[in-house]
mmCIF file of C-alpha atoms in Angstrom:
data_model
loop_
_atom_site.group_PDB
_atom_site.id
_atom_site.type_symbol
_atom_site.label_atom_id
_atom_site.label_comp_id
_atom_site.label_asym_id
_atom_site.label_seq_id
_atom_site.Cartn_x
_atom_site.Cartn_y
_atom_site.Cartn_z
ATOM 1 C CA MET X 251 6.509 -11.487 2.818
ATOM 2 C CA LEU X 252 4.377 -9.428 4.596
ATOM 3 C CA GLU X 253 2.140 -8.374 1.505
ATOM 4 C CA ILE X 254 1.241 -11.645 1.219
ATOM 5 C CA ALA X 255 0.767 -12.433 4.931
ATOM 6 C CA SER X 256 -2.828 -13.935 4.814
ATOM 7 C CA ALA X 257 -2.102 -16.510 2.159
ATOM 8 C CA LEU X 258 1.330 -17.556 3.901
ATOM 9 C CA LEU X 259 -0.553 -17.907 6.803
ATOM 10 C CA ALA X 260 -3.098 -20.215 5.406
ATOM 11 C CA VAL X 261 -0.137 -22.647 4.333
ATOM 12 C CA LEU X 262 1.554 -22.516 7.512
ATOM 13 C CA ARG X 263 -1.364 -23.101 9.858
ATOM 14 C CA GLY X 264 -1.947 -26.087 7.691
ATOM 15 C CA GLY X 265 1.131 -27.605 8.858
ATOM 16 C CA GLU X 266 3.119 -26.982 5.756
ATOM 17 C CA PRO X 267 6.403 -25.168 5.155
ATOM 18 C CA VAL X 268 6.544 -22.599 2.399
ATOM 19 C CA ALA X 269 9.472 -21.176 0.458
ATOM 20 C CA VAL X 270 9.677 -17.468 -0.136
ATOM 21 C CA VAL X 271 11.530 -15.445 -2.466
ATOM 22 C CA THR X 272 12.012 -11.662 -1.446
ATOM 23 C CA VAL X 273 13.354 -9.072 -3.702
ATOM 24 C CA VAL X 274 16.375 -7.296 -1.722
ATOM 25 C CA ARG X 275 17.726 -5.082 -4.344
ATOM 26 C CA VAL X 276 16.444 -3.946 -7.572
ATOM 27 C CA THR X 277 18.950 -2.657 -10.556
ATOM 28 C CA ARG X 278 17.536 -0.484 -13.317
ATOM 29 C CA SER X 279 13.890 -1.167 -14.444
ATOM 30 C CA ALA X 280 11.827 -3.499 -12.363
ATOM 31 C CA PRO X 281 7.954 -3.338 -11.917
ATOM 32 C CA ARG X 282 8.204 -4.190 -8.356
ATOM 33 C CA GLY X 283 10.103 -2.830 -5.497
ATOM 34 C CA VAL X 284 12.533 -4.041 -2.438
ATOM 35 C CA GLY X 285 10.621 -6.065 -0.154
ATOM 36 C CA THR X 286 8.149 -7.352 -2.957
ATOM 37 C CA ALA X 287 7.738 -11.286 -2.152
ATOM 38 C CA MET X 288 6.443 -14.362 -3.968
ATOM 39 C CA ALA X 289 6.006 -17.932 -2.417
ATOM 40 C CA LEU X 290 6.121 -21.303 -3.462
ATOM 41 C CA THR X 291 3.920 -24.540 -1.588
ATOM 42 C CA ARG X 292 4.880 -27.916 -1.444
ATOM 43 C CA GLY X 293 1.964 -28.640 -3.728
ATOM 44 C CA GLY X 294 3.289 -26.460 -6.257
ATOM 45 C CA ASP X 295 1.035 -23.171 -5.908
ATOM 46 C CA VAL X 296 2.594 -19.860 -6.305
ATOM 47 C CA ILE X 297 1.373 -17.026 -4.229
ATOM 48 C CA GLY X 298 2.376 -13.407 -5.310
ATOM 49 C CA SER X 299 4.779 -12.204 -7.799
ATOM 50 C CA ILE X 300 8.095 -10.267 -7.973
ATOM 51 C CA SER X 301 7.991 -9.032 -11.427
ATOM 52 C CA GLY X 302 5.878 -8.668 -14.464
ATOM 53 C CA GLY X 303 6.743 -12.437 -15.073
ATOM 54 C CA CYS X 304 10.200 -12.437 -16.731
ATOM 55 C CA VAL X 305 12.005 -13.788 -13.768
ATOM 56 C CA GLU X 306 9.106 -15.786 -11.983
ATOM 57 C CA GLY X 307 10.171 -19.059 -13.925
ATOM 58 C CA ASP X 308 14.046 -18.736 -12.143
ATOM 59 C CA ALA X 309 12.410 -17.684 -9.161
ATOM 60 C CA ILE X 310 10.165 -20.860 -8.860
ATOM 61 C CA LEU X 311 13.256 -22.956 -9.445
ATOM 62 C CA LEU X 312 15.044 -21.533 -6.638
ATOM 63 C CA ALA X 313 11.860 -21.823 -4.449
ATOM 64 C CA THR X 314 11.675 -25.521 -5.376
ATOM 65 C CA ASP X 315 15.182 -26.335 -4.312
ATOM 66 C CA VAL X 316 14.947 -24.319 -0.987
ATOM 67 C CA LEU X 317 11.729 -25.971 -0.292
ATOM 68 C CA ALA X 318 13.308 -29.323 -0.667
ATOM 69 C CA THR X 319 16.444 -28.801 1.113
ATOM 70 C CA GLY X 320 15.661 -26.073 3.899
ATOM 71 C CA ARG X 321 18.843 -24.225 2.509
ATOM 72 C CA ALA X 322 18.588 -20.501 1.805
ATOM 73 C CA ARG X 323 19.925 -19.042 -1.328
ATOM 74 C CA THR X 324 20.675 -15.726 -2.717
ATOM 75 C CA ALA X 325 20.540 -14.756 -6.491
ATOM 76 C CA ASP X 326 20.634 -12.055 -9.146
ATOM 77 C CA LEU X 327 17.773 -12.628 -11.525
ATOM 78 C CA GLY X 328 17.311 -10.618 -14.909
ATOM 79 C CA PHE X 329 18.962 -9.261 -17.797
ATOM 80 C CA SER X 330 20.903 -6.260 -18.867
ATOM 81 C CA ASP X 331 18.639 -4.136 -21.536
ATOM 82 C CA ASP X 332 20.547 -5.705 -24.378
ATOM 83 C CA ALA X 333 20.423 -8.982 -23.363
ATOM 84 C CA ALA X 334 16.655 -8.833 -22.298
ATOM 85 C CA HIS X 335 15.996 -7.648 -25.844
ATOM 86 C CA ALA X 336 17.842 -10.276 -27.412
ATOM 87 C CA ALA X 337 15.826 -12.808 -25.376
ATOM 88 C CA GLY X 338 12.660 -11.201 -26.377
ATOM 89 C CA LEU X 339 12.045 -9.513 -23.078
ATOM 90 C CA ALA X 340 10.374 -6.091 -22.809
ATOM 91 C CA CYS X 341 12.930 -4.531 -20.652
ATOM 92 C CA GLY X 342 16.083 -5.111 -18.970
ATOM 93 C CA GLY X 343 17.077 -4.517 -15.162
ATOM 94 C CA SER X 344 17.602 -7.313 -12.510
ATOM 95 C CA VAL X 345 16.395 -8.101 -8.921
ATOM 96 C CA ALA X 346 18.808 -9.560 -6.229
ATOM 97 C CA VAL X 347 16.632 -12.048 -3.987
ATOM 98 C CA VAL X 348 16.786 -13.923 -0.783
ATOM 99 C CA VAL X 349 15.092 -17.275 -0.782
ATOM 100 C CA HIS X 350 14.254 -19.000 2.353
ATOM 101 C CA ARG X 351 12.079 -21.438 3.902
ATOM 102 C CA ILE X 352 9.466 -20.505 6.652
ATOM 103 C CA GLU X 353 8.695 -23.629 9.129
ATOM 104 C CA PRO X 354 5.042 -23.640 10.584
ATOM 105 C CA THR X 355 7.260 -23.150 13.894
ATOM 106 C CA ASP X 356 9.057 -20.110 13.062
ATOM 107 C CA ALA X 357 7.911 -18.095 15.966
ATOM 108 C CA ALA X 358 9.277 -14.529 14.536
ATOM 109 C CA ALA X 359 8.027 -15.118 11.136
ATOM 110 C CA ILE X 360 4.595 -16.221 12.203
ATOM 111 C CA ALA X 361 4.141 -13.267 14.508
ATOM 112 C CA ALA X 362 5.038 -10.736 11.747
ATOM 113 C CA LEU X 363 2.574 -12.455 9.630
ATOM 114 C CA VAL X 364 -0.233 -12.304 11.861
ATOM 115 C CA SER X 365 0.275 -8.677 12.661
ATOM 116 C CA ALA X 366 0.702 -7.609 9.066
ATOM 117 C CA ALA X 367 -2.426 -9.880 7.946
ATOM 118 C CA ALA X 368 -4.351 -7.965 10.707
ATOM 119 C CA ASP X 369 -3.162 -4.713 8.937
ATOM 120 C CA GLU X 370 -1.466 -3.564 12.080
ATOM 121 C CA PRO X 371 2.223 -1.776 11.669
ATOM 122 C CA THR X 372 4.681 -4.203 11.265
ATOM 123 C CA ALA X 373 8.567 -4.782 10.761
ATOM 124 C CA VAL X 374 10.660 -7.729 10.704
ATOM 125 C CA GLY X 375 14.393 -8.389 9.547
ATOM 126 C CA LEU X 376 15.245 -10.616 6.836
ATOM 127 C CA VAL X 377 19.092 -11.203 6.750
ATOM 128 C CA SER X 378 20.096 -10.792 3.166
ATOM 129 C CA SER X 379 23.733 -11.524 2.804
ATOM 130 C CA GLY X 380 26.518 -13.637 4.519
ATOM 131 C CA PRO X 381 26.229 -16.910 6.103
ATOM 132 C CA HIS X 382 22.942 -16.175 7.682
ATOM 133 C CA ALA X 383 21.166 -15.125 4.786
ATOM 134 C CA GLY X 384 17.493 -16.116 4.707
ATOM 135 C CA ARG X 385 17.104 -15.830 8.750
ATOM 136 C CA ILE X 386 14.127 -13.946 10.161
ATOM 137 C CA VAL X 387 15.093 -11.713 12.844
ATOM 138 C CA GLU X 388 12.805 -9.576 15.226
ATOM 139 C CA LEU X 389 13.696 -5.914 15.004
ATOM 140 C CA ALA X 390 13.893 -3.518 18.097
ATOM 141 C CA GLY X 391 12.858 -0.046 17.586
ATOM 142 C CA ALA X 392 10.765 -1.014 14.503
ATOM 143 C CA ASP X 393 8.238 1.744 15.424
ATOM 144 C CA ALA X 394 10.710 4.033 13.905
ATOM 145 C CA LEU X 395 10.753 2.674 10.721
ATOM 146 C CA ASP X 396 8.243 3.906 8.074
ATOM 147 C CA ASP X 397 9.438 2.097 4.947
ATOM 148 C CA THR X 398 11.224 -0.996 3.825
ATOM 149 C CA ARG X 399 15.009 -0.296 3.872
ATOM 150 C CA MET X 400 18.280 -2.034 3.876
ATOM 151 C CA LEU X 401 20.258 -2.118 7.022
ATOM 152 C CA GLU X 402 23.868 -2.643 6.332
ATOM 153 C CA ASN X 403 25.960 -4.695 8.513
ATOM 154 C CA ALA X 404 23.361 -4.807 11.106
ATOM 155 C CA TYR X 405 23.374 -8.559 11.894
ATOM 156 C CA ASP X 406 26.763 -10.184 12.598
ATOM 157 C CA GLY X 407 28.241 -8.196 9.849
ATOM 158 C CA CYS X 408 25.430 -9.174 7.509
ATOM 159 C CA ASP X 409 22.873 -7.029 5.651
ATOM 160 C CA VAL X 410 19.437 -6.765 7.055
ATOM 161 C CA LEU X 411 16.369 -6.033 4.636
ATOM 162 C CA ALA X 412 13.756 -4.476 7.308
ATOM 163 C CA VAL X 413 10.606 -5.382 5.723
ATOM 164 C CA VAL X 414 7.884 -2.907 6.689
ATOM 165 C CA HIS X 415 4.159 -3.166 6.432
ATOM 166 C CA ARG X 416 2.027 0.016 7.030
ATOM 167 C CA PRO X 417 -1.629 -0.238 7.404
ATOM 168 C CA ARG X 418 -3.784 0.745 4.405
ATOM 169 C CA PRO X 419 -4.288 4.287 3.981
ATOM 170 C CA ALA X 420 -7.761 5.257 4.616
ATOM 171 C CA LEU X 421 -9.999 6.545 2.122
ATOM 172 C CA VAL X 422 -13.370 8.162 3.582
ATOM 173 C CA ILE X 423 -16.020 8.673 0.948
ATOM 174 C CA VAL X 424 -18.531 11.158 2.161
ATOM 175 C CA GLY X 425 -21.909 10.352 0.290
ATOM 176 C CA ALA X 426 -23.408 6.998 -0.824
ATOM 177 C CA GLY X 427 -24.598 7.680 -4.420
ATOM 178 C CA ASP X 428 -23.644 6.040 -7.900
ATOM 179 C CA HIS X 429 -20.393 7.899 -7.862
ATOM 180 C CA ALA X 430 -19.305 6.775 -4.349
ATOM 181 C CA MET X 431 -20.163 3.136 -5.288
ATOM 182 C CA ALA X 432 -17.827 3.190 -7.914
ATOM 183 C CA LEU X 433 -15.160 4.832 -6.094
ATOM 184 C CA SER X 434 -15.575 2.289 -3.183
ATOM 185 C CA ARG X 435 -14.767 -0.517 -5.713
ATOM 186 C CA VAL X 436 -11.739 0.970 -7.273
ATOM 187 C CA GLY X 437 -10.329 2.354 -3.940
ATOM 188 C CA SER X 438 -10.810 -1.048 -2.430
ATOM 189 C CA ALA X 439 -8.676 -2.661 -5.188
ATOM 190 C CA ALA X 440 -6.261 -0.122 -4.963
ATOM 191 C CA GLY X 441 -5.483 -1.017 -1.414
ATOM 192 C CA PHE X 442 -7.061 1.683 0.571
ATOM 193 C CA ALA X 443 -9.358 0.982 3.745
ATOM 194 C CA VAL X 444 -12.584 2.462 2.545
ATOM 195 C CA THR X 445 -15.191 3.902 4.455
ATOM 196 C CA VAL X 446 -18.371 5.169 3.151
ATOM 197 C CA CYS X 447 -20.197 7.708 5.363
ATOM 198 C CA ASP X 448 -23.940 9.195 4.710
ATOM 199 C CA VAL X 449 -26.700 10.534 6.570
ATOM 200 C CA TRP X 450 -29.207 8.117 4.888
ATOM 201 C CA GLU X 451 -29.090 4.709 6.311
ATOM 202 C CA ARG X 452 -30.898 3.085 3.354
ATOM 203 C CA LEU X 453 -28.009 4.141 0.805
ATOM 204 C CA VAL X 454 -25.251 2.787 3.174
ATOM 205 C CA THR X 455 -25.843 -0.680 2.926
ATOM 206 C CA ALA X 456 -23.609 -3.940 2.288
ATOM 207 C CA GLU X 457 -25.356 -4.615 -0.976
ATOM 208 C CA ARG X 458 -24.336 -1.099 -2.528
ATOM 209 C CA PHE X 459 -20.904 -1.297 -0.740
ATOM 210 C CA PRO X 460 -19.704 -4.827 -0.533
ATOM 211 C CA THR X 461 -16.107 -4.052 -0.745
ATOM 212 C CA ALA X 462 -16.136 -1.119 1.766
ATOM 213 C CA ASP X 463 -14.494 -1.896 5.093
ATOM 214 C CA HIS X 464 -16.693 0.394 7.215
ATOM 215 C CA ARG X 465 -20.271 1.746 6.494
ATOM 216 C CA VAL X 466 -21.217 4.561 8.677
ATOM 217 C CA VAL X 467 -24.471 6.323 9.125
ATOM 218 C CA GLY X 468 -24.061 9.995 10.507
ATOM 219 C CA LEU X 469 -23.143 13.488 9.746
ATOM 220 C CA PRO X 470 -19.677 13.128 8.262
ATOM 221 C CA SER X 471 -18.399 16.224 9.982
ATOM 222 C CA ASP X 472 -19.171 14.601 13.303
ATOM 223 C CA GLU X 473 -17.820 10.908 12.406
ATOM 224 C CA LEU X 474 -14.571 12.098 10.577
ATOM 225 C CA ARG X 475 -12.322 12.463 13.569
ATOM 226 C CA GLU X 476 -13.072 8.855 14.722
ATOM 227 C CA LEU X 477 -12.858 7.418 11.017
ATOM 228 C CA VAL X 478 -9.371 8.778 10.483
ATOM 229 C CA SER X 479 -6.339 7.567 12.537
ATOM 230 C CA ASP X 480 -3.752 8.739 10.209
ATOM 231 C CA PRO X 481 -4.813 12.103 8.824
ATOM 232 C CA ALA X 482 -1.373 12.651 6.787
ATOM 233 C CA ARG X 483 -1.809 9.377 4.898
ATOM 234 C CA ALA X 484 -5.636 9.557 4.354
ATOM 235 C CA ALA X 485 -8.027 10.764 1.761
ATOM 236 C CA VAL X 486 -11.421 12.253 2.064
ATOM 237 C CA CYS X 487 -13.532 12.702 -0.884
ATOM 238 C CA VAL X 488 -16.910 14.362 -0.782
ATOM 239 C CA LEU X 489 -19.446 13.443 -3.236
ATOM 240 C CA THR X 490 -22.531 14.786 -1.935
ATOM 241 C CA HIS X 491 -24.673 17.623 -3.366
ATOM 242 C CA ASP X 492 -25.918 19.123 -0.197
ATOM 243 C CA GLU X 493 -23.764 21.960 1.074
ATOM 244 C CA ARG X 494 -25.285 21.456 4.552
ATOM 245 C CA VAL X 495 -23.376 18.117 4.538
ATOM 246 C CA ASP X 496 -20.423 18.718 2.412
ATOM 247 C CA VAL X 497 -19.172 22.159 3.448
ATOM 248 C CA PRO X 498 -18.873 20.922 7.119
ATOM 249 C CA ALA X 499 -17.212 17.888 5.915
ATOM 250 C CA ILE X 500 -14.836 19.425 3.823
ATOM 251 C CA ALA X 501 -14.004 22.008 6.832
ATOM 252 C CA ALA X 502 -13.561 19.239 9.273
ATOM 253 C CA ALA X 503 -11.008 17.241 6.811
ATOM 254 C CA LEU X 504 -9.037 20.399 6.270
ATOM 255 C CA ARG X 505 -8.899 21.345 9.842
ATOM 256 C CA LEU X 506 -7.880 17.624 10.705
ATOM 257 C CA GLY X 507 -4.795 17.675 8.361
ATOM 258 C CA VAL X 508 -6.038 15.055 6.102
ATOM 259 C CA GLY X 509 -3.473 14.486 3.338
ATOM 260 C CA PHE X 510 -5.952 14.622 0.256
ATOM 261 C CA VAL X 511 -9.100 16.239 0.772
ATOM 262 C CA GLY X 512 -11.227 16.417 -2.606
ATOM 263 C CA ALA X 513 -14.899 17.414 -3.403
ATOM 264 C CA MET X 514 -16.743 17.036 -6.674
ATOM 265 C CA GLY X 515 -18.837 19.704 -8.345
ATOM 266 C CA ALA X 516 -19.214 22.017 -10.937
ATOM 267 C CA ARG X 517 -16.803 25.144 -11.181
ATOM 268 C CA SER X 518 -19.746 27.286 -9.997
ATOM 269 C CA THR X 519 -20.507 24.895 -7.129
ATOM 270 C CA VAL X 520 -16.448 25.006 -6.315
ATOM 271 C CA ALA X 521 -16.773 28.644 -6.060
ATOM 272 C CA HIS X 522 -19.696 29.085 -3.839
ATOM 273 C CA ARG X 523 -18.341 26.233 -1.655
ATOM 274 C CA ALA X 524 -15.157 28.252 -1.480
ATOM 275 C CA ARG X 525 -17.135 31.207 -0.183
ATOM 276 C CA LEU X 526 -19.015 29.181 2.321
ATOM 277 C CA LEU X 527 -16.059 27.401 3.692
ATOM 278 C CA ARG X 528 -14.414 31.147 4.478
ATOM 279 C CA GLU X 529 -17.257 32.334 6.185
ATOM 280 C CA SER X 530 -16.929 29.320 8.283
ATOM 281 C CA GLY X 531 -13.608 30.244 9.309
ATOM 282 C CA VAL X 532 -11.330 27.995 7.013
ATOM 283 C CA ALA X 533 -8.392 30.066 6.102
ATOM 284 C CA ASP X 534 -7.534 30.591 2.266
ATOM 285 C CA SER X 535 -4.159 28.455 2.713
ATOM 286 C CA GLU X 536 -6.377 25.518 3.673
ATOM 287 C CA ILE X 537 -8.940 26.026 1.124
ATOM 288 C CA ALA X 538 -6.182 26.076 -1.531
ATOM 289 C CA ARG X 539 -5.401 22.385 -0.298
ATOM 290 C CA LEU X 540 -8.840 21.233 -1.571
ATOM 291 C CA HIS X 541 -8.749 19.368 -4.892
ATOM 292 C CA SER X 542 -12.202 20.348 -6.558
ATOM 293 C CA PRO X 543 -13.223 19.843 -8.938
ATOM 294 C CA LEU X 544 -12.266 16.459 -8.154
ATOM 295 C CA GLY X 545 -10.175 14.029 -10.580
ATOM 296 C CA LEU X 546 -7.942 14.225 -13.301
ATOM 297 C CA ASP X 547 -9.144 15.123 -16.704
ATOM 298 C CA LEU X 548 -9.443 11.607 -18.363
ATOM 299 C CA GLY X 549 -12.368 12.668 -20.422
ATOM 300 C CA GLY X 550 -14.725 10.016 -18.940
ATOM 301 C CA ALA X 551 -18.150 10.945 -17.507
ATOM 302 C CA SER X 552 -19.710 7.636 -16.085
ATOM 303 C CA PRO X 553 -19.396 6.821 -12.271
ATOM 304 C CA ALA X 554 -16.838 4.167 -13.054
ATOM 305 C CA GLU X 555 -14.899 6.353 -15.569
ATOM 306 C CA THR X 556 -14.993 9.426 -12.790
ATOM 307 C CA ALA X 557 -14.111 7.019 -9.835
ATOM 308 C CA VAL X 558 -10.844 6.098 -11.968
ATOM 309 C CA ALA X 559 -10.120 9.998 -12.446
ATOM 310 C CA VAL X 560 -10.542 10.509 -8.721
ATOM 311 C CA LEU X 561 -8.527 7.609 -7.680
ATOM 312 C CA ALA X 562 -5.826 8.522 -10.251
ATOM 313 C CA GLU X 563 -5.573 12.159 -8.720
ATOM 314 C CA ILE X 564 -5.359 10.798 -5.153
ATOM 315 C CA VAL X 565 -2.392 8.349 -6.233
ATOM 316 C CA ALA X 566 -0.785 11.142 -8.009
ATOM 317 C CA ALA X 567 -1.017 13.435 -5.052
ATOM 318 C CA ARG X 568 0.230 10.856 -2.479
ATOM 319 C CA HIS X 569 3.450 10.470 -4.709
ATOM 320 C CA GLY X 570 3.996 14.008 -5.829
ATOM 321 C CA ALA X 571 3.505 13.088 -9.509
ATOM 322 C CA PRO X 572 2.160 15.468 -12.397
ATOM 323 C CA GLY X 573 -0.443 12.823 -13.290
ATOM 324 C CA SER X 574 0.691 13.241 -17.129
ATOM 325 C CA SER X 575 1.457 10.648 -19.607
ATOM 326 C CA LEU X 576 4.585 8.333 -19.179
ATOM 327 C CA ARG X 577 5.037 8.650 -22.850
ATOM 328 C CA ASP X 578 5.764 12.438 -22.385
ATOM 329 C CA GLY X 579 8.386 11.745 -19.699
ATOM 330 C CA ASP X 580 11.869 10.609 -19.350
ATOM 331 C CA GLY X 581 13.929 8.855 -16.661
ATOM 332 C CA PRO X 582 12.873 5.664 -14.580
ATOM 333 C CA LEU X 583 9.218 4.873 -14.680
ATOM 334 C CA HIS X 584 8.831 3.802 -11.180
ATOM 335 C CA ARG X 585 9.705 6.220 -8.308
ATOM 336 C CA ARG X 586 11.104 4.579 -5.316
ATOM 337 C CA SER X 587 12.180 6.019 -1.871
ATOM 338 C CA PRO X 588 15.895 5.759 -1.655
ATOM 339 C CA MET X 589 17.195 2.475 0.455
ATOM 340 C CA THR X 590 18.682 4.410 3.385
ATOM 341 C CA THR X 591 20.282 2.655 6.543
ATOM 342 C CA ASP X 592 18.730 3.631 9.881
ATOM 343 C CA ALA X 593 20.160 2.937 13.139
ATOM 344 C CA VAL X 594 17.892 0.124 14.433
ATOM 345 C CA CYS X 595 18.890 -2.170 17.072
ATOM 346 C CA ILE X 596 18.950 -5.792 16.003
ATOM 347 C CA PRO X 597 19.148 -8.708 18.241
ATOM 348 C CA SER X 598 22.066 -10.870 18.679
ATOM 349 C CA LEU X 599 22.304 -14.376 17.196
ATOM 350 C CA GLN X 600 21.415 -15.954 20.448
ATOM 351 C CA ASP X 601 18.207 -13.907 20.672
ATOM 352 C CA VAL X 602 16.777 -15.086 17.328
ATOM 353 C CA THR X 603 13.875 -17.842 17.424
ATOM 354 C CA ARG X 604 13.647 -20.105 14.523
#
């Protein structure tokens, strides 16, 4: 529910309850992961999605019942591969879901939604089995969780899905040219918190970068530390063509430990930059982390096509994927973290506010 927090808050603040369908287990092929949620309002509006469309109909029926009765439900939705193909569906697989109603007075749910909508680190528990299924519980020690996961027998003998929201990863774009404008758009659409930084004030404008979260005028190498709060999850892309700006910016990003550092440029420019970086004291082991020339080889050349290629390389690097065609591989299409159980303190029944 945290991924659709803003939309849920709009309904709840209007005084209306909402029914939420949350995926608590995925079996075989499914396009969305554990913790994904969709919701149904009393007016019949559907918020979000839990699949590519093959189980939404059943999910809406369940949500309609829960919205009317207030009684939470659990269900398995989906098909085996053979049954799916017989029914004309594209893939098999199934998802287990918990469907529950959130009231405008649910303090624990509202607090978690407010935090997630503000893009703050957030974790909330959803009881996913047993007689308490659908109950929202606060998690003590939630700061230790970095991903959504199942906590077995964590609440009065029932399993609890710890639903975690992590702030959007930062994408800092150094330079404010046409390629930067395109990358800002696709980066924002992909869920990054985009910052554009350039020394030229007339280039770093809301008209040129309407989707950027922050527009900063200044020397990027001086501003970078303030712009990146979580270096390991951040990406810095240097799109300038001035070595007086890009070399210090690259050096600063590498020294800061930014997870993905990339820079555009021809191969001769890349080699020249590497020499300048060494002369400025950057170690070869750090230079080896630089993605330059930047982007996967998709064959495009326009700013928009280049932005897609750059974002593709960032996503591939974040997930440790080769960036190759899915057609040429085998095994599951979706890489997902194992659902492990951590020792997290769950409040007792009387501590839960509903």
